[in-house]
Coordinates of C-alpha atoms in Angstrom, one line a residue:
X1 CA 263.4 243.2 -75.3
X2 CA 265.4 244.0 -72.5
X3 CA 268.9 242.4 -71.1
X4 CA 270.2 240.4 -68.9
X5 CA 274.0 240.5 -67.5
X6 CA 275.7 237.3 -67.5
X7 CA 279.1 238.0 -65.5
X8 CA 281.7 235.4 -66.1
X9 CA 284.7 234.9 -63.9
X10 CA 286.8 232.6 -65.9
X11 CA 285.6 229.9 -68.1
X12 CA 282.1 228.5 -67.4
X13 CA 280.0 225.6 -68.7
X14 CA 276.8 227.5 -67.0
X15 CA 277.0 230.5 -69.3
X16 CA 275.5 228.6 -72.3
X17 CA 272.7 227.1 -70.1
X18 CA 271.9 230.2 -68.8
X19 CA 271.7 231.8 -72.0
X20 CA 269.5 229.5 -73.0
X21 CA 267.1 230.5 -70.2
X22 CA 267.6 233.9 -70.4
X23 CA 266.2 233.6 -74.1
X24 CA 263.5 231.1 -73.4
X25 CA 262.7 234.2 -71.1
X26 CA 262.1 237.0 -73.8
X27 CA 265.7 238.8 -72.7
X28 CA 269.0 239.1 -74.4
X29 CA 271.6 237.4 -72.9
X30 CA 274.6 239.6 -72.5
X31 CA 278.2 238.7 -71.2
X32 CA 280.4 240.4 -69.3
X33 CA 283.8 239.3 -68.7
X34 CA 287.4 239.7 -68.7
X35 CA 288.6 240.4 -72.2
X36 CA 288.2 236.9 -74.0
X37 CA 288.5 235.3 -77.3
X38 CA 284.3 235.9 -78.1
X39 CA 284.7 233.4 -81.1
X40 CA 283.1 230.5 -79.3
X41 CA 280.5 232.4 -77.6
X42 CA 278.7 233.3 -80.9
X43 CA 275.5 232.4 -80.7
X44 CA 275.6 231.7 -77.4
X45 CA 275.0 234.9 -76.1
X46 CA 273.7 238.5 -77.7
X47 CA 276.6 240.5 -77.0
X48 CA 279.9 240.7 -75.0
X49 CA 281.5 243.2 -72.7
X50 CA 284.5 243.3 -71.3
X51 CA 285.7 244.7 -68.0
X52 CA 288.9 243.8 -66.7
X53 CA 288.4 243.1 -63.1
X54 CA 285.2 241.4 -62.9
X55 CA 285.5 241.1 -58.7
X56 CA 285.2 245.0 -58.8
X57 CA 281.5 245.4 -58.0
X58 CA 281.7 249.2 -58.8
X59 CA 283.6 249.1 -62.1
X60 CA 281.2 245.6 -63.2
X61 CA 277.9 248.1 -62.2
X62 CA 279.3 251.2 -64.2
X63 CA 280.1 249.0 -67.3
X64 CA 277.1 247.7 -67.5
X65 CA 275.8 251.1 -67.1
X66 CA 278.0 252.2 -69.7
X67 CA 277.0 249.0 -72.4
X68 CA 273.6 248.6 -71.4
X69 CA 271.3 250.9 -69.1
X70 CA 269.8 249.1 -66.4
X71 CA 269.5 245.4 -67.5
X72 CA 266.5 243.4 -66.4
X73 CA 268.9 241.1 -64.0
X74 CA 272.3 240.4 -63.2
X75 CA 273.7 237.0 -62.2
X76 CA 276.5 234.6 -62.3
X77 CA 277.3 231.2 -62.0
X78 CA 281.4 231.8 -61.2
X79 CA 281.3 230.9 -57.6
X80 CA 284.1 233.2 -56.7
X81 CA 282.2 236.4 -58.0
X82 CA 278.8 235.7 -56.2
X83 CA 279.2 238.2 -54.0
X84 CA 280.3 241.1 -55.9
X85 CA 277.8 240.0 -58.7
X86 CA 274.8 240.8 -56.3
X87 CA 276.6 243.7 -55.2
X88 CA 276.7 245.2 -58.7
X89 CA 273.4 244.3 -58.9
X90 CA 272.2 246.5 -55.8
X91 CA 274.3 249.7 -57.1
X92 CA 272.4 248.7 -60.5
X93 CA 268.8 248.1 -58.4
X94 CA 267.8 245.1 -59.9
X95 CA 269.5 242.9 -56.3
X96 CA 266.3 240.2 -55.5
X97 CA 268.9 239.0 -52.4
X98 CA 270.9 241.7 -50.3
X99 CA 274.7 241.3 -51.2
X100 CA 275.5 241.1 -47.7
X101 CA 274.1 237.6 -47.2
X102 CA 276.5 236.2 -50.2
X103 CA 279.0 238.4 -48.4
X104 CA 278.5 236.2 -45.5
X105 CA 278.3 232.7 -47.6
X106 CA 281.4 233.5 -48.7
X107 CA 283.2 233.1 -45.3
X108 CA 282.6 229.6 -44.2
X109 CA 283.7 229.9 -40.8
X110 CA 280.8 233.2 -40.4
X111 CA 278.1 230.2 -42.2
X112 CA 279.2 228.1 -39.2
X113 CA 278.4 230.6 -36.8
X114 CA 275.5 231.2 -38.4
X115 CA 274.1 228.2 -38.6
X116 CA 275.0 227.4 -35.1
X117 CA 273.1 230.3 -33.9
X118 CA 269.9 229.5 -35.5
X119 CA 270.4 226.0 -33.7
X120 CA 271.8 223.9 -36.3
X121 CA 274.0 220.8 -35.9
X122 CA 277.8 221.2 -37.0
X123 CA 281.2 220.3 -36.4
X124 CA 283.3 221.9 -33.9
X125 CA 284.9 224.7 -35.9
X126 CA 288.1 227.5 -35.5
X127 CA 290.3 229.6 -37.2
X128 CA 294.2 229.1 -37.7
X129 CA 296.3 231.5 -38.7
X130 CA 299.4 230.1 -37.7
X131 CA 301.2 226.9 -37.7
X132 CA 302.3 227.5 -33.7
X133 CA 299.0 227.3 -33.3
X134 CA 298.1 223.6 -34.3
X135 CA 298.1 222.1 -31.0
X136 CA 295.8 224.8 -29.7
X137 CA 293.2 224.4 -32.7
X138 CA 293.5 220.7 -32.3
X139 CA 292.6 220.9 -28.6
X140 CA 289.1 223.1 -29.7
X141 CA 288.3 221.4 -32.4
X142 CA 289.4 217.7 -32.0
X143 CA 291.0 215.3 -34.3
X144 CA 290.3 213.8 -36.8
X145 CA 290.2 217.5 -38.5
X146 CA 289.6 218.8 -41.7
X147 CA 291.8 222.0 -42.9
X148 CA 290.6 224.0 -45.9
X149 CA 290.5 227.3 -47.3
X150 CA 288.4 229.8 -45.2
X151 CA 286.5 230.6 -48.7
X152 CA 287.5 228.2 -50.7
X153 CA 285.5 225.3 -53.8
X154 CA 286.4 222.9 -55.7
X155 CA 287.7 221.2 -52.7
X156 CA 290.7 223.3 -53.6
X157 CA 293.4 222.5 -51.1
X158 CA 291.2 220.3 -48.4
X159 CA 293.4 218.4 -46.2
X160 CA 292.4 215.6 -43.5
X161 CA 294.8 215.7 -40.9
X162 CA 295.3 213.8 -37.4
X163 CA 297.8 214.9 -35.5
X164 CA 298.9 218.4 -34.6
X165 CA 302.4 217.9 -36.5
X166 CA 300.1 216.9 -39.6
X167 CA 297.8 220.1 -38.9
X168 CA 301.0 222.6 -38.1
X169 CA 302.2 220.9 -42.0
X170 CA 298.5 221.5 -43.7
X171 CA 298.8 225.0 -41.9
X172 CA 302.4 225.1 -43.7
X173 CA 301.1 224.1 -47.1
X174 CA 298.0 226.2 -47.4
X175 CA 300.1 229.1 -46.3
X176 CA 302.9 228.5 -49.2
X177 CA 300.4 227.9 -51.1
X178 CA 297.2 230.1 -51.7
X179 CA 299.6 233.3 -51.4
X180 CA 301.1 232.1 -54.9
X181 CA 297.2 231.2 -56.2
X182 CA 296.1 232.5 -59.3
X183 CA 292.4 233.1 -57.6
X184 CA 291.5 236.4 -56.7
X185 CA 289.4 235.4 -54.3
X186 CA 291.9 234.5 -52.2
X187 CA 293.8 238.3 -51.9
X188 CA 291.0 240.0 -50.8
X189 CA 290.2 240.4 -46.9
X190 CA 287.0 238.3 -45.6
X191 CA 286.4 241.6 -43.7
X192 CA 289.1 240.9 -40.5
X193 CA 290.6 237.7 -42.2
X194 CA 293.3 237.2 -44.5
X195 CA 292.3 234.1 -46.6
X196 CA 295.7 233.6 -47.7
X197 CA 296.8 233.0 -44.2
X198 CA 294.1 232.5 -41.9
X199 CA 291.9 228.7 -42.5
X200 CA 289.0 226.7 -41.4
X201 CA 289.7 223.8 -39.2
X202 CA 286.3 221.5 -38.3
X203 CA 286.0 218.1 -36.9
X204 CA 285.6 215.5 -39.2
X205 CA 281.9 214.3 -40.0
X206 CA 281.6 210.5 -40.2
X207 CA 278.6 209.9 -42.6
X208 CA 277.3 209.6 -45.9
X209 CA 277.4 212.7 -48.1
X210 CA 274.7 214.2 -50.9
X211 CA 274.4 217.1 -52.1
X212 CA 271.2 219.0 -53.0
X213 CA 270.1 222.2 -55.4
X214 CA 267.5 224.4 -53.1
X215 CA 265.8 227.2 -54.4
X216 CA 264.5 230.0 -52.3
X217 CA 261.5 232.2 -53.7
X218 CA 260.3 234.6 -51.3
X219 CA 261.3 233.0 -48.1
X220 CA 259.9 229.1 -48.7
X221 CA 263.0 226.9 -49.9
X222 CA 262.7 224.0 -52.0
X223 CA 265.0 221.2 -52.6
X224 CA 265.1 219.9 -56.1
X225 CA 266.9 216.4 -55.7
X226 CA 269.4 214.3 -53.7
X227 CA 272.6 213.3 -55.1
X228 CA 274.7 210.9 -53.3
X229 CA 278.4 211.2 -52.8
X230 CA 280.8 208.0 -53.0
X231 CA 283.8 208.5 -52.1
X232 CA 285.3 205.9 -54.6
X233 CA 289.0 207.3 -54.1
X234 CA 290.1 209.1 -51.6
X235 CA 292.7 211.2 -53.7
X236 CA 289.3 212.6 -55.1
X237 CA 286.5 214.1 -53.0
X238 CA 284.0 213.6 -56.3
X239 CA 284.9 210.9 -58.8
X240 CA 281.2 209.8 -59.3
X241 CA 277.4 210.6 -57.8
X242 CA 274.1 209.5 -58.5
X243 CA 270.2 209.7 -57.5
X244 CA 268.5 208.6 -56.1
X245 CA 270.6 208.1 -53.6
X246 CA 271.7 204.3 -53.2
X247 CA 270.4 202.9 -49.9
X248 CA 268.6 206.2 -48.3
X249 CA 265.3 205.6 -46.8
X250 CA 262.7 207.9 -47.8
X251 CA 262.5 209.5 -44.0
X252 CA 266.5 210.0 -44.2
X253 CA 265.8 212.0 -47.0
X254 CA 263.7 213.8 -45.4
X255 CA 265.8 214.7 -42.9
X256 CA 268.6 215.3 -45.7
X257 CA 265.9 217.7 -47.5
X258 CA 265.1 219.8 -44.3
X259 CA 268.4 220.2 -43.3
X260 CA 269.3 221.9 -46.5
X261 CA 266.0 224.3 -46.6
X262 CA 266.8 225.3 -42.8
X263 CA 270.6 226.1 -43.6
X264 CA 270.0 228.3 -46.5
X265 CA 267.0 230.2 -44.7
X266 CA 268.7 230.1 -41.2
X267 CA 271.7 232.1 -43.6
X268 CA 268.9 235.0 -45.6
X269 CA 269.0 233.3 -48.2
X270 CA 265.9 234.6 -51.1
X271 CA 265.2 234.6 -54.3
X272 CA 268.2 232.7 -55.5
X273 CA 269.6 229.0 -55.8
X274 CA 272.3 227.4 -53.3
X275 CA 273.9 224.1 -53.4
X276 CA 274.2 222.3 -50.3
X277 CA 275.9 219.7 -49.0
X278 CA 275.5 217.6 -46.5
X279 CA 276.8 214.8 -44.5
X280 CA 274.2 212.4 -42.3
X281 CA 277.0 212.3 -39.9
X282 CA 276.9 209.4 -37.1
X283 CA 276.4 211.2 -33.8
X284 CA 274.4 214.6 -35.1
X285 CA 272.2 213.5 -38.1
X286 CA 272.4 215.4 -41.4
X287 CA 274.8 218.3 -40.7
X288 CA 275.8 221.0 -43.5
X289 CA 279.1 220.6 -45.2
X290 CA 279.1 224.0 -47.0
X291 CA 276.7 226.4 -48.7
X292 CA 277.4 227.4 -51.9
X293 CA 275.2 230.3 -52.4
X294 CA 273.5 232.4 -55.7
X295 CA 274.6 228.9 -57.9
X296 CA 273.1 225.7 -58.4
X297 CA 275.7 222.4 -58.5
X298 CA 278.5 222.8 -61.1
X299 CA 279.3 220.9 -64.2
X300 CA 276.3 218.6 -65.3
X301 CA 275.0 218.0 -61.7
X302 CA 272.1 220.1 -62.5
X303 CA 271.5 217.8 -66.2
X304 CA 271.0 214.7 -63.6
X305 CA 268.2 216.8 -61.9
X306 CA 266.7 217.5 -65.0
X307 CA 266.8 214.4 -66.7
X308 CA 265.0 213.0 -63.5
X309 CA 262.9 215.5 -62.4
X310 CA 261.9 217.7 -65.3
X311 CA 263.4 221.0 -63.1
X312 CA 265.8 223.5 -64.8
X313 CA 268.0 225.1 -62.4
X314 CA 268.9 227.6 -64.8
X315 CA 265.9 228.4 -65.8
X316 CA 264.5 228.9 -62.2
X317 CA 267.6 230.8 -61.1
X318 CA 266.9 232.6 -64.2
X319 CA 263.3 233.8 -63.3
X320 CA 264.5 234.1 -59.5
X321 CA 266.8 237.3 -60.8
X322 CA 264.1 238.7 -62.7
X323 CA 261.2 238.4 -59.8
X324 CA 259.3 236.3 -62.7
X325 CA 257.0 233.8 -62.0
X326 CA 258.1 229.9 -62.2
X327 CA 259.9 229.0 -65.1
X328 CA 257.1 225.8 -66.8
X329 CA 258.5 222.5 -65.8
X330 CA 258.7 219.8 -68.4
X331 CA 257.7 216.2 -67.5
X332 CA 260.7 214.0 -66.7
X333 CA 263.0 212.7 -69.2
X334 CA 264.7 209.5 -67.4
X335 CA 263.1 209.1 -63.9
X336 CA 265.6 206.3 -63.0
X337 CA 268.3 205.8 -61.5
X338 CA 271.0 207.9 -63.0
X339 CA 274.7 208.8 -62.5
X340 CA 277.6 211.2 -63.1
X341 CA 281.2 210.6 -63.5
X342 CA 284.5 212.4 -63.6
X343 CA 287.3 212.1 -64.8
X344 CA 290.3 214.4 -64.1
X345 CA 293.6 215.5 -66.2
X346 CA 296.9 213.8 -63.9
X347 CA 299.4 216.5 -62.6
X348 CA 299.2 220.2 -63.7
X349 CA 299.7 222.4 -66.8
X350 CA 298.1 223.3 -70.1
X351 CA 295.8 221.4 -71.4
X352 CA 297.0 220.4 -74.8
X353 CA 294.4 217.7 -76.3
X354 CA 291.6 215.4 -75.1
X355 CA 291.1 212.0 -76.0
X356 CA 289.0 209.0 -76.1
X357 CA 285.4 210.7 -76.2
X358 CA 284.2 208.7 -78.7
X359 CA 285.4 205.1 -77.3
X360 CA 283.5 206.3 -74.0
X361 CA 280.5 208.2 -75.4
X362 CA 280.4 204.1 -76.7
X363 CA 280.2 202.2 -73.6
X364 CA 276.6 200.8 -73.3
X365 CA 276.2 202.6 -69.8
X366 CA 276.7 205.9 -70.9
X367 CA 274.2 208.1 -71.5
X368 CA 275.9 211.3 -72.5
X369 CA 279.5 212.7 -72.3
X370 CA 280.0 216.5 -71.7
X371 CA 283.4 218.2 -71.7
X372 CA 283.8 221.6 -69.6
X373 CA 287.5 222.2 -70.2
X374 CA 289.3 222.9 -73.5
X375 CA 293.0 223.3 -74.9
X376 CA 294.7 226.2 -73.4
X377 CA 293.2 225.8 -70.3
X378 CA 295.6 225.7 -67.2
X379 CA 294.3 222.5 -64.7
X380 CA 296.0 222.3 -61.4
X381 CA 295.8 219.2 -59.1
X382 CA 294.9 221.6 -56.3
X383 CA 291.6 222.2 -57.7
X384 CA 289.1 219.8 -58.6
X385 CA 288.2 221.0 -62.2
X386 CA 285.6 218.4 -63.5
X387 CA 287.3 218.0 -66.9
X388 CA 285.2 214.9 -69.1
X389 CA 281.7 214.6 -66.7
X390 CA 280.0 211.3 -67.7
X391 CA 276.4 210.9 -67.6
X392 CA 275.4 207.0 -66.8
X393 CA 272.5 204.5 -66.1
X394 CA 272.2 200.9 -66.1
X395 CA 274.3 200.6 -62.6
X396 CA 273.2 198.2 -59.5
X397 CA 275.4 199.8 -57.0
X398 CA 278.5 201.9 -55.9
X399 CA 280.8 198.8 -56.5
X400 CA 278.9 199.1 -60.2
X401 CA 280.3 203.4 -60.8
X402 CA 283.4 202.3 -59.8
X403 CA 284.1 199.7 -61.5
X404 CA 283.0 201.9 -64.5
X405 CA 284.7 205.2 -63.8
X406 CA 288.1 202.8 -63.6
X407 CA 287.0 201.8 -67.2
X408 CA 285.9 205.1 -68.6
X409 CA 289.1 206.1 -67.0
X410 CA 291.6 204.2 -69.2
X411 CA 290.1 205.4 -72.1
X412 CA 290.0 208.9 -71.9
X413 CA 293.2 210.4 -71.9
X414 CA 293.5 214.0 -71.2
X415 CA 297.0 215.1 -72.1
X416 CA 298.6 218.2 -70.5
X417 CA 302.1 219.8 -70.9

């Protein structure tokens, strides 16, 4: 029995899942991550290793090294450690994707050169790195704008602006800002770029959004399923989705499918899972919002797809690292329409308590209720950490997951100090 490397960033709901594949597969499952508290990973995994900077490709490959010989595969599902996972996995030789293409993932603004090259559709798109520099950005890119991150998720500090003054001020804020973030991604140079003071300005997209899991085996991508976007608040990017998608013709989802596989193969993308998202914006058709690469959706996303389609992500991202053949696919569980919510603490801290589950897990539209946060975590309302995720049928319509999420939302209370 050989092993296979889970590294961890942080916390991470995708560890147990794949775990679970990684045993299905014949392999140990071994963790490495910062020095952590292993009592709630028992059973969940074979064995844990600690390293403590787990962005360091060098020091991750010589640990594992150290702890286990050359494992069978190494992968993550920490979205800010893509990158330097898949480098540790060349040093180890075990890489099925060259590091340097989740090198270039990483950088959104290199993705939107990228895909404009290969002839894709996209926003108008620049750099700022200063706020003097607002009315110039404005003039290339046009207004309505969005400002985020250069290599940001989570929708972590995404700011809609229309005016220069408001783009100079999201400038302003993202510059006070990410210097003081916690994230590591965000002190380390993007090669050139400082991402703690250098951001992505685009023109806004006027559409409909979904998002879609792709997997790439040896050069043929295929999209798993659609998930549609409402934006049912607009102090939150993702309160609720579902799939099908409500109201998308077959031949627009299509066109949502193909624009997906092109992005991630227009980028080098093999042997690995991305999520993609994309907006069927007004004037260009279905145009990429971002590519996150070597990681399938976050939270219970991929449960939706599973529950509808009978695909495990994990399991085929699972395979994918060890050059194995498809994963079997199991018939699917509840091919109808299905739908996530998510609920969110209010303001920042520690997470003391959560509660409510039971009253919600009641509600006759709820199919499941899965928490990925837990006391002592730190929550920030800069970062869109899914905290109670909602699994849901038995809706007509948008109006109907709102109107639910408002409800499921005054009876979870998630309490932080």
């Amino acid at each position: 029995m050989t092993d296979v490397v889970l590294v961890r960033e942080a916390c991470g709901h995708w560890v147990g899942e794949v775990a679970a594949a990684v045993h299905a597969a014949g392999h140990r499952a071994v963790l490495l991550a910062p020095p952590v508290d292993t009592a709630s990973l028992a059973g969940v995994v074979d064995e844990v290793i600690a390293v403590d900077d787990v962005h360091d490709a060098e020091a991750v490959a010589a640990r594992i090294r150290s702890a286990v010989g050359t494992p069978a595969a190494v992968l993550t599902g920490s979205d800010g450690i893509v990158a330097s996972t898949a480098r540790a996995a060349e040093l180890l030789g075990v890489a099925r994707c060259p590091a340097s293409v989740f090198a270039l993932c990483a950088d959104k603004f290199a993705v939107r050169e990228a895909l404009a090259a290969a002839g894709l559709p996209g926003p108008a798109a620049a750099l700022i790195s200063s706020a003097a520099s607002a009315a110039e950005v404005a003039e290339r890119v046009g207004l309505p704008a969005i400002v985020k991150p250069v290599n940001g998720a989570g929708s972590n500090l995404v700011r809609t602006v229309s005016t220069v003054d408001e783009l100079a001020a999201a400038y302003s804020l993202l510059a006070a800002r990410l210097p003081a973030s916690a994230d590591p991604r965000y002190h380390r140079r993007l090669g050139t770029i400082d991402p703690a003071s250098t951001f992505l300005v685009e023109s806004l997209l006027r559409g409909p959004e979904y998002a879609v899991d792709v997997l790439i085996r040896d050069g043929v991508a295929e999209p798993v399923e659609i998930l549609d976007k409402p934006l049912i608040d607009e102090r939150k990017f993702e309160l609720a989705l579902s799939c099908p998608p409500a109201g998308l013709p077959p031949e627009r989802a299509e066109l949502v499918r193909s624009a997906a596989s092109a992005a991630v193969l227009a980028l080098g993308l093999d042997n690995t899972v991305a999520h993609v998202e994309v907006i069927d914006d007004e004037r260009r058709g279905p145009t990429i919002v971002e590519v996150n690469a070597g990681r399938p959706a976050g939270s219970i996303m991929p449960l939706l797809a599973k529950l509808r389609t009978g695909i495990d992500v994990f399991a085929e991202l699972t395979a994918l690292a060890l050059g194995a053949p498809p994963p079997a696919r199991e018939p699917a569980k509840l091919p109808i329409p299905l739908g996530m919510l998510i609920l969110y603490a209010a303001g920042s801290g520690t997470l003391t308590g959560i509660g409510g589950l039971d009253e919600v897990a009641a509600l006759p539209e709820v199919v499941d209720v899965v928490t990925t946060v837990s006391p002592g975590q730190v929550l920030t309302d800069e970062q869109e950490t899914y905290a109670v995720n909602l699994v849901v049928a038995g809706f007509a319509d948008h109006d109907d997951l709102t109107a639910l999420h408002a409800e499921a939302s005054k009876l979870i209370r998630l309490e932080v100090a």
